Short mmCIF file of C-alpha atoms (C1' of nucleotides) and ligand atoms in Angstrom, two decimals:
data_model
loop_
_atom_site.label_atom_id
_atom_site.label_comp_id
_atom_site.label_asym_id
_atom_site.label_seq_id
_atom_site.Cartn_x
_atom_site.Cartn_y
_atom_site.Cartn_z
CA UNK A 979 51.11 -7.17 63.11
CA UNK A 980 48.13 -9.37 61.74
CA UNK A 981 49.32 -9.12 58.23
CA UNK A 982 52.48 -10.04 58.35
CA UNK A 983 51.57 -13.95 59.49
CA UNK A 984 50.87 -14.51 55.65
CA UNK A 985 54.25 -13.49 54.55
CA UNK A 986 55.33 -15.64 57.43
CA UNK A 987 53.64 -18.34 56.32
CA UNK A 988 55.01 -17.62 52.63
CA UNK A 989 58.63 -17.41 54.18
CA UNK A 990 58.35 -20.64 56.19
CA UNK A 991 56.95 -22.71 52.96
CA UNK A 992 59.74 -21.29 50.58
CA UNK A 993 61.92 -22.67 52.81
CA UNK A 994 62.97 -19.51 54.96
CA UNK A 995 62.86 -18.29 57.94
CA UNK A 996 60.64 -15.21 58.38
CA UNK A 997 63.73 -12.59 59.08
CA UNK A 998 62.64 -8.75 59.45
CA UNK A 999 64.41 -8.04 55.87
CA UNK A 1000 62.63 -10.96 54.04
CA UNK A 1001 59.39 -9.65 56.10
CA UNK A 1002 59.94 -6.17 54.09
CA UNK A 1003 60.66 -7.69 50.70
CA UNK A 1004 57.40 -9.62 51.26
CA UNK A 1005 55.65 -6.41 52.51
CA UNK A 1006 56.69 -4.49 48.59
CA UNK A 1007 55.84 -7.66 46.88
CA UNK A 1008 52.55 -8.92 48.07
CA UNK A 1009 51.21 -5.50 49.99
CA UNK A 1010 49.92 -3.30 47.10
CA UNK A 1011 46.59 -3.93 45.73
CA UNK A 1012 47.34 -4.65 42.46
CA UNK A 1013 50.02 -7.18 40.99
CA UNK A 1014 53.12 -5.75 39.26
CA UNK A 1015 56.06 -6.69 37.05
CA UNK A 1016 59.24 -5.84 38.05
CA UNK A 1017 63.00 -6.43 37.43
CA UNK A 1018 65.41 -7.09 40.54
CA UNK A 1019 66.88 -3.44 40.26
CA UNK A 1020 63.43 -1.86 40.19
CA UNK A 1021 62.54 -4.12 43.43
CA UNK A 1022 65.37 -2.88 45.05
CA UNK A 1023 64.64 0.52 44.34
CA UNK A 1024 60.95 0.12 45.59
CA UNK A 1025 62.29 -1.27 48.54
CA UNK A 1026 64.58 1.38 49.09
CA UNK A 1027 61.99 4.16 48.88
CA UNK A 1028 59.54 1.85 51.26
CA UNK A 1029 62.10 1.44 54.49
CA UNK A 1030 65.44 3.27 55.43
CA UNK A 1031 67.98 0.45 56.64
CA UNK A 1032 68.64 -1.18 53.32
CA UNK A 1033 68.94 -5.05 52.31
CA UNK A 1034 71.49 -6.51 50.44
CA UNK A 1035 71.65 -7.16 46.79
CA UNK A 1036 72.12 -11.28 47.47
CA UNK A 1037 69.14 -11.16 49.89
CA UNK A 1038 66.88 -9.83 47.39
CA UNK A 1039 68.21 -12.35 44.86
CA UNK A 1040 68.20 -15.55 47.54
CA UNK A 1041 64.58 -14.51 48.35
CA UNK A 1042 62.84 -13.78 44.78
CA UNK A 1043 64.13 -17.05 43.46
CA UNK A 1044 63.12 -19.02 46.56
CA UNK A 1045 59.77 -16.91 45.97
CA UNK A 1046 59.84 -18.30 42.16
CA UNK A 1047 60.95 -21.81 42.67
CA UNK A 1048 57.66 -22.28 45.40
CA UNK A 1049 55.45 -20.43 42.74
CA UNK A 1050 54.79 -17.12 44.61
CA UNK A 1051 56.42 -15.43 41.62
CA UNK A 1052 56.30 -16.07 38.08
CA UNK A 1053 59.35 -15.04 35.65
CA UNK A 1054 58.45 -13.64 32.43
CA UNK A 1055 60.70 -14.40 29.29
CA UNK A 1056 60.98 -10.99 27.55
CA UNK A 1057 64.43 -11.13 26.43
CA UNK A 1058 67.86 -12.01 27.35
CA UNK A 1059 68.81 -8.40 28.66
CA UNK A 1060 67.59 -9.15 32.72
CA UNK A 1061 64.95 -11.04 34.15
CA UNK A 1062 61.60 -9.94 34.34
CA UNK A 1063 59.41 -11.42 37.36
CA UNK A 1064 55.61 -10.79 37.88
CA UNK A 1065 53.81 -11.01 41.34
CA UNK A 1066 50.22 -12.58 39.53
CA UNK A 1067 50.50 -15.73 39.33
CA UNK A 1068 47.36 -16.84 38.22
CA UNK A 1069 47.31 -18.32 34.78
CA UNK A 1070 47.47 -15.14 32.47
CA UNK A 1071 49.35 -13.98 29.28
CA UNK A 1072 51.37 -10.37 28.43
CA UNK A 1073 51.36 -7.61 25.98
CA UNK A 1074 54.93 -6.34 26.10
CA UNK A 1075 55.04 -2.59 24.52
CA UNK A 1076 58.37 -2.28 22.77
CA UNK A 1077 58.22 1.22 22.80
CA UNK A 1078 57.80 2.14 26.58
CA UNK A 1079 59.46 -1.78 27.52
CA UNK A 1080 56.48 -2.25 29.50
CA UNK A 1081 54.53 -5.73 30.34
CA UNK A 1082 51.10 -5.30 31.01
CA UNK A 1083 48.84 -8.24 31.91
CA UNK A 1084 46.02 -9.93 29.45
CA UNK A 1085 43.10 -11.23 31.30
CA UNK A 1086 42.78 -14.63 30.82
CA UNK A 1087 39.26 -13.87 29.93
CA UNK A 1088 40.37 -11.82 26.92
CA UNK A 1089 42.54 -15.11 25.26
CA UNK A 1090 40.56 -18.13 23.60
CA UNK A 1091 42.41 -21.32 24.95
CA UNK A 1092 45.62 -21.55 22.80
CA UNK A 1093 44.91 -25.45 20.99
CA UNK A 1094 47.94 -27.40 20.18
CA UNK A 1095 47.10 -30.49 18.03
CA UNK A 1096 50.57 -32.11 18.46
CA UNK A 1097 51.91 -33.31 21.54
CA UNK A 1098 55.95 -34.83 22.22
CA UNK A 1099 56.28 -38.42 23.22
CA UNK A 1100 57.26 -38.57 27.09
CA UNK A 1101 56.35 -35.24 27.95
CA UNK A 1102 53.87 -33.36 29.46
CA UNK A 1103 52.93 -29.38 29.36
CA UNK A 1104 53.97 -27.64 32.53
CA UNK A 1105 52.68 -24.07 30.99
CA UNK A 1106 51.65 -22.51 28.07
CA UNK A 1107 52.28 -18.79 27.52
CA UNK A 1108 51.54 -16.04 25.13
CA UNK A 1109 53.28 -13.11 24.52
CA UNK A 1110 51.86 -10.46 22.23
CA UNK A 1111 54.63 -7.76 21.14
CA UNK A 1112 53.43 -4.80 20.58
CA UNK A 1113 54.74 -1.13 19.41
CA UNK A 1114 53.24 2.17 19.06
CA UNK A 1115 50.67 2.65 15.44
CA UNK A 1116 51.55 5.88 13.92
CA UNK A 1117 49.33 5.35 11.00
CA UNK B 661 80.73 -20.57 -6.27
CA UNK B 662 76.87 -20.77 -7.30
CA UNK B 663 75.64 -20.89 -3.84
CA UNK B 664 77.34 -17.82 -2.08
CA UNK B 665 75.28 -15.09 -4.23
CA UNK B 666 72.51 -15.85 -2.35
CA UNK B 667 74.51 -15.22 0.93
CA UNK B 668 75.88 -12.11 -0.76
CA UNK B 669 72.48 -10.94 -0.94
CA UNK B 670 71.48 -11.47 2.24
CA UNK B 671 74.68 -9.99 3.68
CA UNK B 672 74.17 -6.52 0.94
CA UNK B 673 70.87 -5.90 2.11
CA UNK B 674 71.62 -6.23 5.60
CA UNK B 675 73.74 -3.49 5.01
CA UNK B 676 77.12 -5.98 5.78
CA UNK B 677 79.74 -5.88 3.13
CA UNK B 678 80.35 -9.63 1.59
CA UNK B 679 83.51 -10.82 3.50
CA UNK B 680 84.27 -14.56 3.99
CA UNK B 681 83.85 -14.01 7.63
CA UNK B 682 80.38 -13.17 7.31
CA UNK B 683 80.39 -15.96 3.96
CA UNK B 684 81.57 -18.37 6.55
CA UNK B 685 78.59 -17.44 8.86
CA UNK B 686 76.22 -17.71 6.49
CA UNK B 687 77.32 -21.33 5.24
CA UNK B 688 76.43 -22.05 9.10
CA UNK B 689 73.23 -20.72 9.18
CA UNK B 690 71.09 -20.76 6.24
CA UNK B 691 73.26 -24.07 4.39
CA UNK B 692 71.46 -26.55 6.41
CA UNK B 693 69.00 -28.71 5.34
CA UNK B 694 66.99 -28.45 8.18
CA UNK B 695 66.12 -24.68 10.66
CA UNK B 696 67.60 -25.10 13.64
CA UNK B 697 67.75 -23.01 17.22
CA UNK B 698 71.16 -21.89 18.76
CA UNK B 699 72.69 -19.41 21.12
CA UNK B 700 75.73 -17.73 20.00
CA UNK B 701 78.05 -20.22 21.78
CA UNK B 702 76.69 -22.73 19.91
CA UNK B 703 77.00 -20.95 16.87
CA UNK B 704 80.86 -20.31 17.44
CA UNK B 705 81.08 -23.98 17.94
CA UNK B 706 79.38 -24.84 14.50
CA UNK B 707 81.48 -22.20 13.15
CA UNK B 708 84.58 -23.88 14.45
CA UNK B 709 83.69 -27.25 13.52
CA UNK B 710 83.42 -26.51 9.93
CA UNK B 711 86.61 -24.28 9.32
CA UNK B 712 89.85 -24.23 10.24
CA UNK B 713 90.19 -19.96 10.54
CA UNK B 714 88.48 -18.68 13.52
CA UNK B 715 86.46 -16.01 13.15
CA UNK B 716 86.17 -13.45 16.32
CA UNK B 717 83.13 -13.44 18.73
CA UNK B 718 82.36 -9.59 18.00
CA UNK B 719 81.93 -10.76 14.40
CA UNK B 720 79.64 -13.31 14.77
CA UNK B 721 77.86 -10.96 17.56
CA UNK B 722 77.53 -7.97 15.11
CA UNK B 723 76.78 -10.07 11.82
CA UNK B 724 73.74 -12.58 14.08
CA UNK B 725 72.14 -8.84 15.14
CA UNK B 726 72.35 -7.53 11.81
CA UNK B 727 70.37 -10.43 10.32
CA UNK B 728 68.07 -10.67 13.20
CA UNK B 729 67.24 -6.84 12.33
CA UNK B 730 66.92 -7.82 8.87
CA UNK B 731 64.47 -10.44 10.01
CA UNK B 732 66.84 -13.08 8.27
CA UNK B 733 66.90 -14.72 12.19
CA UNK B 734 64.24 -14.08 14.80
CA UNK B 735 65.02 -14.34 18.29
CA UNK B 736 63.21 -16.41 21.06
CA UNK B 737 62.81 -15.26 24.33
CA UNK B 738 63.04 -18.47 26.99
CA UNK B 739 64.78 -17.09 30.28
CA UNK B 740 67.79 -14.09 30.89
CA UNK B 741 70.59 -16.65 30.62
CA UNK B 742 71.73 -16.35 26.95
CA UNK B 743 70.02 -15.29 23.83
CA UNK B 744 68.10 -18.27 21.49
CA UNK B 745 68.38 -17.62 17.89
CA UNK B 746 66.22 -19.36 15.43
CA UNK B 747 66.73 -19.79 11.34
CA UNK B 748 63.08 -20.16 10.95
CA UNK B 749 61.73 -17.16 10.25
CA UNK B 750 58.54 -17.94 9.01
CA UNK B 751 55.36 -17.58 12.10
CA UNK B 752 55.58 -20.42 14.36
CA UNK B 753 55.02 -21.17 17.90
CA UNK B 754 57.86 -23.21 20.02
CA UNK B 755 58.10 -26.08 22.70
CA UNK B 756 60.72 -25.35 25.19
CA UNK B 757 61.99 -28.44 27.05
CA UNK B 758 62.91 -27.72 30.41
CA UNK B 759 64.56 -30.94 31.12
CA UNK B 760 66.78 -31.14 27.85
CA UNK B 761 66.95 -27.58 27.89
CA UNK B 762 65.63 -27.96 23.88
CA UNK B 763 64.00 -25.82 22.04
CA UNK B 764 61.46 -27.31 19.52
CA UNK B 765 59.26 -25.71 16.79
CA UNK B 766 55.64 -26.25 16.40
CA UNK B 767 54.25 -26.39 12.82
CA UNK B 768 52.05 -23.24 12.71
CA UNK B 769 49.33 -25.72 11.40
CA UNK B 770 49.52 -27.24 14.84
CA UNK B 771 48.08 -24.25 16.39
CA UNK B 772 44.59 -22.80 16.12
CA UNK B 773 45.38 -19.34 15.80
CA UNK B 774 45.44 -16.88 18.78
CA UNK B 775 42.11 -14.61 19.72
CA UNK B 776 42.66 -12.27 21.74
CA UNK B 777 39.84 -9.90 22.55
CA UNK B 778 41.69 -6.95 23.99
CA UNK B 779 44.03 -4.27 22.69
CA UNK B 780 46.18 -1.82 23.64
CA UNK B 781 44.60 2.12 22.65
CA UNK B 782 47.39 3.58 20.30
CA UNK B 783 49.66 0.15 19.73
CA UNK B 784 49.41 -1.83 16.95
CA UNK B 785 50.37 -5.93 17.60
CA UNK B 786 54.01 -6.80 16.19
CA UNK B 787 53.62 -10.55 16.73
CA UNK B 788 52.11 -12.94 18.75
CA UNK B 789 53.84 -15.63 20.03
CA UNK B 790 53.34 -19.48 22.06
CA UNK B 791 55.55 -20.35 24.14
CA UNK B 792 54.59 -24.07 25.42
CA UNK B 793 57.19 -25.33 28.39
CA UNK B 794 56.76 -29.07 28.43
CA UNK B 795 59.13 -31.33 30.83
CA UNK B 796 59.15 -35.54 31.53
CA UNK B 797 56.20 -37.15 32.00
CA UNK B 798 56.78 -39.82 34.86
CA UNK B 799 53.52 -41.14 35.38
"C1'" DT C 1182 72.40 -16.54 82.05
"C1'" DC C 1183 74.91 -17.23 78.37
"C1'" DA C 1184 77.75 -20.26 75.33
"C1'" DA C 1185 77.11 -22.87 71.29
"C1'" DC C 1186 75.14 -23.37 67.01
"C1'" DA C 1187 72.55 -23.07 62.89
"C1'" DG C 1188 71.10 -20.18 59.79
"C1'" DT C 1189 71.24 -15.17 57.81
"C1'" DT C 1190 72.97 -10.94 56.04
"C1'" DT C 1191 76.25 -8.56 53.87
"C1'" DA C 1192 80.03 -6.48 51.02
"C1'" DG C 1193 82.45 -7.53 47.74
"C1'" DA C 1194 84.50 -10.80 44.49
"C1'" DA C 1195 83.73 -13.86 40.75
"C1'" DC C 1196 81.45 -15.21 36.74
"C1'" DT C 1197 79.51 -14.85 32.17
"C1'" DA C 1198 76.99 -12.98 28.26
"C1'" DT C 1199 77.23 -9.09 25.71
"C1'" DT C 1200 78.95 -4.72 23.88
"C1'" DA C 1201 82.50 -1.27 23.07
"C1'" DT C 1202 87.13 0.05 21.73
"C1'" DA C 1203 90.89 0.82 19.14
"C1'" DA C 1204 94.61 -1.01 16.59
"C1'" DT C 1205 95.52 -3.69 12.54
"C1'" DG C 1206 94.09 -5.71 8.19
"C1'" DT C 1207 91.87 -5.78 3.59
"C1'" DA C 1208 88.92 -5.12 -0.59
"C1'" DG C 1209 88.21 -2.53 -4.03
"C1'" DA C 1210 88.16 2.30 -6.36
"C1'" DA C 1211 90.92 5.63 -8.65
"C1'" DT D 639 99.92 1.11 -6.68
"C1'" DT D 640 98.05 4.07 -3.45
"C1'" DC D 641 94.20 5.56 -0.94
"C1'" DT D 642 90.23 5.02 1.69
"C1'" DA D 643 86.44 3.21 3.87
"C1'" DC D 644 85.11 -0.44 6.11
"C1'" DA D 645 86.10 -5.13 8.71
"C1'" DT D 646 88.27 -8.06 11.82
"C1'" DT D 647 90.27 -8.93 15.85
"C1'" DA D 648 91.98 -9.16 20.59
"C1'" DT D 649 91.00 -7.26 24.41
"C1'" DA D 650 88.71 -4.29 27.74
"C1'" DA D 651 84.56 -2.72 29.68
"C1'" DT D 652 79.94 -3.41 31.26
"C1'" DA D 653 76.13 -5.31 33.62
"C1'" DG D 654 73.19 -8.88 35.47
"C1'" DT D 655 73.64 -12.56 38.36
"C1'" DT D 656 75.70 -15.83 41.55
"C1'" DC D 657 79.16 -17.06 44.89
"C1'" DT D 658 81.97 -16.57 49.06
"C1'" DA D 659 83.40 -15.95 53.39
"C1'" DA D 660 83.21 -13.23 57.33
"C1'" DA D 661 80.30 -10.94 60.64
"C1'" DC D 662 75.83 -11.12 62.74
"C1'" DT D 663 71.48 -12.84 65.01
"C1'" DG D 664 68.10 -15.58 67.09
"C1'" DT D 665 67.29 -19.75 69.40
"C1'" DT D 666 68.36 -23.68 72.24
"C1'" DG D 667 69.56 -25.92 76.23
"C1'" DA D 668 73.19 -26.51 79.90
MN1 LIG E 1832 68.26 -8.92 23.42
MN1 LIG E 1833 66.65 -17.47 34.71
ZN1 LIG E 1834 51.66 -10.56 34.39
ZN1 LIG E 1835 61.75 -22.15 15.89
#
DNA sequence: TCAACAGTTTAGAACTATTATAATGTAGAA
DNA sequence: TTCTACATTATAATAGTTCTAAACTGTTGA
């Protein structure tokens, strides 16, 4: 298959060996057309639905946070309840609808540059991110 | 004492009967000079350090939710490890340092306020907030 | 060809933050 | 004082995440 030499290629640079269940997990992260957010249950469900022999719990866990620690995935700080991971990784910030607990991208288009005029001594900005709360106006 | 009415108050109208539990909280968290950041550990161990009668986890759990729906306590999201609370509730924007693990507030004058030229049809923005992960600089 | 080995998957256990439970305690009203 | 509603507490339950250790697999090289 020619399209699975990129997630080989993503495998090998995380760090892993391109196995045929890391191959899948690759195939429902990086396949679909558009990016998505997802928690590690709703992955495994998606994966579930996608193939029949099923992968392990720890596998999905090992391979998303290999995944996040080369920068193929991006985690998303909603709140402490689970973690919430997002296949874009291009610089971008989130609406998340309290209603519906949904994250939906903002186009980095649609945010003016977020200024900060103070800086702390000794360190230096590895990211800054915006997250707009939102809930639904009955008004 | 003079002081505790105003922790009375805050306790009545967050719909918490006055106890010295909940006193004893609130000597914690609003009696400091300064705001300050904390995750319920941390909390238990301020609470320790300053009294010799323990007061049980599910208290301090129920009585930290209760203000943070009151909006006497806001609470930051930074990863799905533990919850951050923070004692400044007025609108500000946060450092997070990855290497101390530290959360640090930004003076809301430090920040040119957020545009964002997009919105959600039928949801109405709650709040909007920076989230600016800085680590070492070794340059 | 196939034994040895390094790395992988897996089920399940362990861990930890948080929430629920249910028995006991307590402040105030009557 | 007695009654009652609410609080506190220890402890159990829950759930997301990480760890473990045993079975498995793919590759190497004798
Ligand atoms: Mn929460
Ligand atoms: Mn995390
Ligand atoms: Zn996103
Ligand atoms: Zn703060």
């Amino acid at each position: 298959m020619l399209d699975n030499s990129q997630y080989i290629e993503k495998l090998r640079s995380s760090g892993l060996r391109p196995t045929k269940q890391r191959i899948k997990i690759c195939e429902v992260l990086f396949n679909s057309e558009k990016t998505f957010h997802f928690t590690i249950n709703e992955l495994v469900k998606r994966i579930s639905k996608s193939t029949n022999e099923k992968i392990s719990l720890a596998t999905v866990y090992n391979t998303v946070h290999a995944f996040k620690n080369k920068g193929y995935l991006k985690e998303i700080p909603i709140n402490s309840d689970q973690s919430y991971f997002d296949t874009n990784t291009s610089h971008h910030h989130h609406f998340y609808d309290e209603t519906q607990k949904d994250l939906i991208d903002i186009d980095d288009a649609d945010v003016e540059p977020v200024k900060i005029n103070t800086r702390i001594p000794g360190k230096k900005i590895k990211s800054v991110e915006v997250l707009v709360k939102v809930e639904d106006d009955k008004s």
